[in-house]
PDB file of C-alpha atoms in Angstrom:
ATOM      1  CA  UNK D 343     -66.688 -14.678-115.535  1.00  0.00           C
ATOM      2  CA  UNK D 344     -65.513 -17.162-112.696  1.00  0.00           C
ATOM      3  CA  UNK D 345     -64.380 -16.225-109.943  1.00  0.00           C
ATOM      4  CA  UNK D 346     -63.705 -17.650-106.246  1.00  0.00           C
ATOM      5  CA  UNK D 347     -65.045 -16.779-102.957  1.00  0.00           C
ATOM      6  CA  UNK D 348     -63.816 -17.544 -99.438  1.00  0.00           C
ATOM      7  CA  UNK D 349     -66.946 -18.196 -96.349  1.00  0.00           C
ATOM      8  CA  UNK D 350     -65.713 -15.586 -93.371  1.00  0.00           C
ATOM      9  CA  UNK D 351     -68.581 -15.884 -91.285  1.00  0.00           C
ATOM     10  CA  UNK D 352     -71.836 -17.776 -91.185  1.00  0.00           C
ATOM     11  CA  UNK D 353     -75.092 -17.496 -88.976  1.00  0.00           C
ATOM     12  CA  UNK D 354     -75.709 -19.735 -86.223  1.00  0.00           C
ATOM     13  CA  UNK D 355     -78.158 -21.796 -87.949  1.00  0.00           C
ATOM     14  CA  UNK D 356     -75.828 -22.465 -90.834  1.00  0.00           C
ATOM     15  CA  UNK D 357     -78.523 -21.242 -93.078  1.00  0.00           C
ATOM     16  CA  UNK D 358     -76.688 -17.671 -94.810  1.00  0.00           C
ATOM     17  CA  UNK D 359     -73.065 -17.237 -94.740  1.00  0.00           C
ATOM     18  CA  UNK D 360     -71.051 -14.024 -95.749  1.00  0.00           C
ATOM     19  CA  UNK D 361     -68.397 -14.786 -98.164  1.00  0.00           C
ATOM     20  CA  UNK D 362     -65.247 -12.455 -99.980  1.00  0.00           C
ATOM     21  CA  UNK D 363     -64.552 -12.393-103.395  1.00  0.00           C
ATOM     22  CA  UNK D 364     -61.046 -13.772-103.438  1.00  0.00           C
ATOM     23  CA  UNK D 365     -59.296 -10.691-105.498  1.00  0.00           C
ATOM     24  CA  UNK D 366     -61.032  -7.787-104.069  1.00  0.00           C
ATOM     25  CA  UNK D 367     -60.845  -9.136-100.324  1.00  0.00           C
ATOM     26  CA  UNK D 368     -57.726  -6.481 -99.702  1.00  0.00           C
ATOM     27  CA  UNK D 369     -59.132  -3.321-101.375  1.00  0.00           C
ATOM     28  CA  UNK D 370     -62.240  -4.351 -99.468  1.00  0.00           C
ATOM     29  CA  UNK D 371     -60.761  -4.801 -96.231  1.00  0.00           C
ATOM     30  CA  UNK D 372     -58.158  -2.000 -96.750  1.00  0.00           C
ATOM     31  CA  UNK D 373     -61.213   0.543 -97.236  1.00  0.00           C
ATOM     32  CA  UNK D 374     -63.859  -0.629 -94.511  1.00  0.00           C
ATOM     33  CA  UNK D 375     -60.349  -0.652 -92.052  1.00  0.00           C
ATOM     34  CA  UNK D 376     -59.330   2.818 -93.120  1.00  0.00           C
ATOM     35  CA  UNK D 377     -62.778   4.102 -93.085  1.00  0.00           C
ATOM     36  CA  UNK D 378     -63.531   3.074 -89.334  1.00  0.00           C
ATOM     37  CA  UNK D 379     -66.061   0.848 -91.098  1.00  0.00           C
ATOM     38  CA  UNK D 380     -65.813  -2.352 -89.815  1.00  0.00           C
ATOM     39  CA  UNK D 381     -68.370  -2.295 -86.972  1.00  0.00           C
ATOM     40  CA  UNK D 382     -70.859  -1.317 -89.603  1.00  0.00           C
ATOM     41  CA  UNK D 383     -69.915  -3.986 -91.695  1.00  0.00           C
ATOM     42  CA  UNK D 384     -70.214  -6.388 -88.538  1.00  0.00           C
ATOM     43  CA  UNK D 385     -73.860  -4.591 -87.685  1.00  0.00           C
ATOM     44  CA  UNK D 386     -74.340  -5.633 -91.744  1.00  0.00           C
ATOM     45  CA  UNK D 387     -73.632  -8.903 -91.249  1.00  0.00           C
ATOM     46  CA  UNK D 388     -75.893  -9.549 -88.124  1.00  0.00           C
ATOM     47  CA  UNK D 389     -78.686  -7.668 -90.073  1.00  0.00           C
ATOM     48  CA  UNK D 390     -78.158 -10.315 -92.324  1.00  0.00           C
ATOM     49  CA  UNK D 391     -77.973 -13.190 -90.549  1.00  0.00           C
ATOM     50  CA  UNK D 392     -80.880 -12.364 -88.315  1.00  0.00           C
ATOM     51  CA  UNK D 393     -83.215 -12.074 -91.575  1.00  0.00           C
ATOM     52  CA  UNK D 394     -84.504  -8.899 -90.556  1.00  0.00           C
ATOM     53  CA  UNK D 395     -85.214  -6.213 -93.589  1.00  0.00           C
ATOM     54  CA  UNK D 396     -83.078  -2.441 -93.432  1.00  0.00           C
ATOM     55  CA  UNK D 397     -83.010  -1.299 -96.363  1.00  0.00           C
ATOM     56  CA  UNK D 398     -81.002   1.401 -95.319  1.00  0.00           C
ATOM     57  CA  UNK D 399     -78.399  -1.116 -94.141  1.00  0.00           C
ATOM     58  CA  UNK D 400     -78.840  -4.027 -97.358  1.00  0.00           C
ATOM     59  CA  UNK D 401     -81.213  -4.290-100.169  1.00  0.00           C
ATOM     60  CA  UNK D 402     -81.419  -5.730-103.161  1.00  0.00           C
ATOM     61  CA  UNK D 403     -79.883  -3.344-106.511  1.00  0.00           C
ATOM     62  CA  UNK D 404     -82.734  -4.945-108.711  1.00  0.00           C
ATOM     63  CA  UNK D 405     -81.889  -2.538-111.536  1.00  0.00           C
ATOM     64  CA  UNK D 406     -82.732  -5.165-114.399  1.00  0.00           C
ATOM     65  CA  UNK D 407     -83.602  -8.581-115.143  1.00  0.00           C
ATOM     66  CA  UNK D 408     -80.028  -9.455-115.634  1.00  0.00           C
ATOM     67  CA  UNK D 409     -78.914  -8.171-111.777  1.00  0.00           C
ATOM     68  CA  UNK D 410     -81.982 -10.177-109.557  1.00  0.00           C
ATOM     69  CA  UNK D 411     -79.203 -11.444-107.388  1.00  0.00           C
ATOM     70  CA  UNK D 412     -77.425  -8.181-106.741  1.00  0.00           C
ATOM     71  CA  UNK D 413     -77.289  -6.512-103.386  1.00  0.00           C
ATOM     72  CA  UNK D 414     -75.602  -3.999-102.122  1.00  0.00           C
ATOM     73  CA  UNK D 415     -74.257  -2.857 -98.534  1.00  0.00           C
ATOM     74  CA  UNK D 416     -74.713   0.255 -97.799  1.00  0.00           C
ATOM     75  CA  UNK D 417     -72.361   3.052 -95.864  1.00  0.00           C
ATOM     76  CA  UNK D 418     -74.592   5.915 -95.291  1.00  0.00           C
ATOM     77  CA  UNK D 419     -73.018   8.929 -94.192  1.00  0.00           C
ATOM     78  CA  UNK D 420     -70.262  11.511 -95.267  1.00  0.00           C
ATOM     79  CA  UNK D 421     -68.711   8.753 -97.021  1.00  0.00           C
ATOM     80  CA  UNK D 422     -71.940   6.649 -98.544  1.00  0.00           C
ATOM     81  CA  UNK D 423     -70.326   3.767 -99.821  1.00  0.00           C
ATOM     82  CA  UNK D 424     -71.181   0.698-101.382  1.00  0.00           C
ATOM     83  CA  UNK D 425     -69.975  -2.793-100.953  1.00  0.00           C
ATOM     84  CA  UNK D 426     -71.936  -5.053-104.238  1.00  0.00           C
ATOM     85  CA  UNK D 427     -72.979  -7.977-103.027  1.00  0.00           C
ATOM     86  CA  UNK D 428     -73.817 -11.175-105.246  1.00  0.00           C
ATOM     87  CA  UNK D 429     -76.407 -13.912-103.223  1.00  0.00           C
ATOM     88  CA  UNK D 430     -76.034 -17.353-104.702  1.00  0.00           C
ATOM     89  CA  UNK D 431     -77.470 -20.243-103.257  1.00  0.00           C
ATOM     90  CA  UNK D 432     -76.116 -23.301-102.908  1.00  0.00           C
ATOM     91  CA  UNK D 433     -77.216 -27.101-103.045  1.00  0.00           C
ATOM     92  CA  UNK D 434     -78.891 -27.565 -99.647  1.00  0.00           C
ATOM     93  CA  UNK D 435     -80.467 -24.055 -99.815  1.00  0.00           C
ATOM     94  CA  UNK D 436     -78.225 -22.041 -97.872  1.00  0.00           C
ATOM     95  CA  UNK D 437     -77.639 -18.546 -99.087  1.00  0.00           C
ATOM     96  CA  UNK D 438     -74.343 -17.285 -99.698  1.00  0.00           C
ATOM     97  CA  UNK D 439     -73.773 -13.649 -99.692  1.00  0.00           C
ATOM     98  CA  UNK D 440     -70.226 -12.857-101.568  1.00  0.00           C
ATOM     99  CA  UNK D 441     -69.146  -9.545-101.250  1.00  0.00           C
ATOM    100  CA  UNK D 442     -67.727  -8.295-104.711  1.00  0.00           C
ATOM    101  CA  UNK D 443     -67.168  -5.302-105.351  1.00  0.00           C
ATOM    102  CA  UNK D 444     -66.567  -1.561-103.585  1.00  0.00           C
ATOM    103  CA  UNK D 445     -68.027   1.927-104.366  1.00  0.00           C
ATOM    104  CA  UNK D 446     -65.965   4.184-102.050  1.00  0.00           C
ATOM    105  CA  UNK D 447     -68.634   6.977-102.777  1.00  0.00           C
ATOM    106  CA  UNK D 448     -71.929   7.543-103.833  1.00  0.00           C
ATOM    107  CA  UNK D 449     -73.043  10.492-104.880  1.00  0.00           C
ATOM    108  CA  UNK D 450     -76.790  10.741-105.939  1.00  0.00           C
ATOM    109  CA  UNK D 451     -79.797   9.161-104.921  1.00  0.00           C
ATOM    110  CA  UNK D 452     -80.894   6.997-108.150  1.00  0.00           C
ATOM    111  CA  UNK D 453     -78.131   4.830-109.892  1.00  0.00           C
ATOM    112  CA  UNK D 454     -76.280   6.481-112.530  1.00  0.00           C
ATOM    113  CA  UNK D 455     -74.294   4.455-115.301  1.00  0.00           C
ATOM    114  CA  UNK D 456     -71.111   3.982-113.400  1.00  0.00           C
ATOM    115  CA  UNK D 457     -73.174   2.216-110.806  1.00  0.00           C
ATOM    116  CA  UNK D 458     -75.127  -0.065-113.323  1.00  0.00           C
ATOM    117  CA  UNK D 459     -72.169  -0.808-114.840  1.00  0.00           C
ATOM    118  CA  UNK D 460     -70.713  -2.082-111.751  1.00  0.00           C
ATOM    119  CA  UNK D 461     -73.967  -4.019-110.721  1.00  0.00           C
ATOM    120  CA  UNK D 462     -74.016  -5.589-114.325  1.00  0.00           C
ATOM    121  CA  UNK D 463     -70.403  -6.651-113.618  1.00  0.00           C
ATOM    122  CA  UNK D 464     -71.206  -7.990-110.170  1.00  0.00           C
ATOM    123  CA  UNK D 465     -74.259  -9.706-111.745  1.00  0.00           C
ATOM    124  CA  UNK D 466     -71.939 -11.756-114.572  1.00  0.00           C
ATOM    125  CA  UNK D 467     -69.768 -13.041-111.886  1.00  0.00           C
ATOM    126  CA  UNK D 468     -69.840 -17.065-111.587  1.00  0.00           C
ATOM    127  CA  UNK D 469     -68.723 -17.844-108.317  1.00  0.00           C
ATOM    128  CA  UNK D 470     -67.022 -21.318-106.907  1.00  0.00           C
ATOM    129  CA  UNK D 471     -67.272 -20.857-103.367  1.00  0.00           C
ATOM    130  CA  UNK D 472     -64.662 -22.037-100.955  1.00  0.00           C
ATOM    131  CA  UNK D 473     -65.302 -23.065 -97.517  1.00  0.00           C
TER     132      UNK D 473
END
């Protein structure tokens, strides 16, 4: 399925940059600002950027062969949601991470089939990526 993707922020080397899939930017946005989520998402993004490993904060939803490239931010807490994440890198290497699509709650500890099925979705996304 194609889809587009806006760059919001990038790390100082250039190397990864965080990117928002164009039609679920406002749901997105809406939630994390409602929430009281955006320093999290901020603290996300510098986890990120610094190419340090938290699993608790980011990790990879490798669920299948199909969903390699999924990852998936994570909102531990009362609310313990879940922004999927699709990586896709680009001709000179850098790593794009496009945020795609929101699971305002999660309630159990392995993934059950509404959150493969959105995973598999994320995964089938083709993404042209505007700067």
């Amino acid at each position: 399925m194609k889809r587009t993707a806006k760059i919001i922020r990038s790390a100082d080397d250039g190397k990864r940059h965080i990117a928002v899939d164009t039609e679920n930017w406002n749901e997105i946005l809406e939630f994390l600002k409602s929430k009281n989520l955006i320093k999290k998402f901020d603290l996300i993004c510098q986890v990120i950027f610094s190419g340090f490993r938290n699993s608790d904060l980011y990790d990879k939803e490798d669920i299948n062969d199909r969903c390699k490239h999924v990852t998936a931010m994570k909102f531990k807490g009362n609310i313990n949601a879940r922004i999927y994440c699709k990586e896709v890198k680009i001709k000179d290497m850098t790593i794009v991470i496009i945020t795609s699509e929101l699971l305002e709650s999660k309630k159990n500890q392995k993934n059950k089939h509404k959150e493969i099925t959105l995973i598999e979705k994320v995964s089938s996304y083709d993404y042209e990526i505007e700067e």
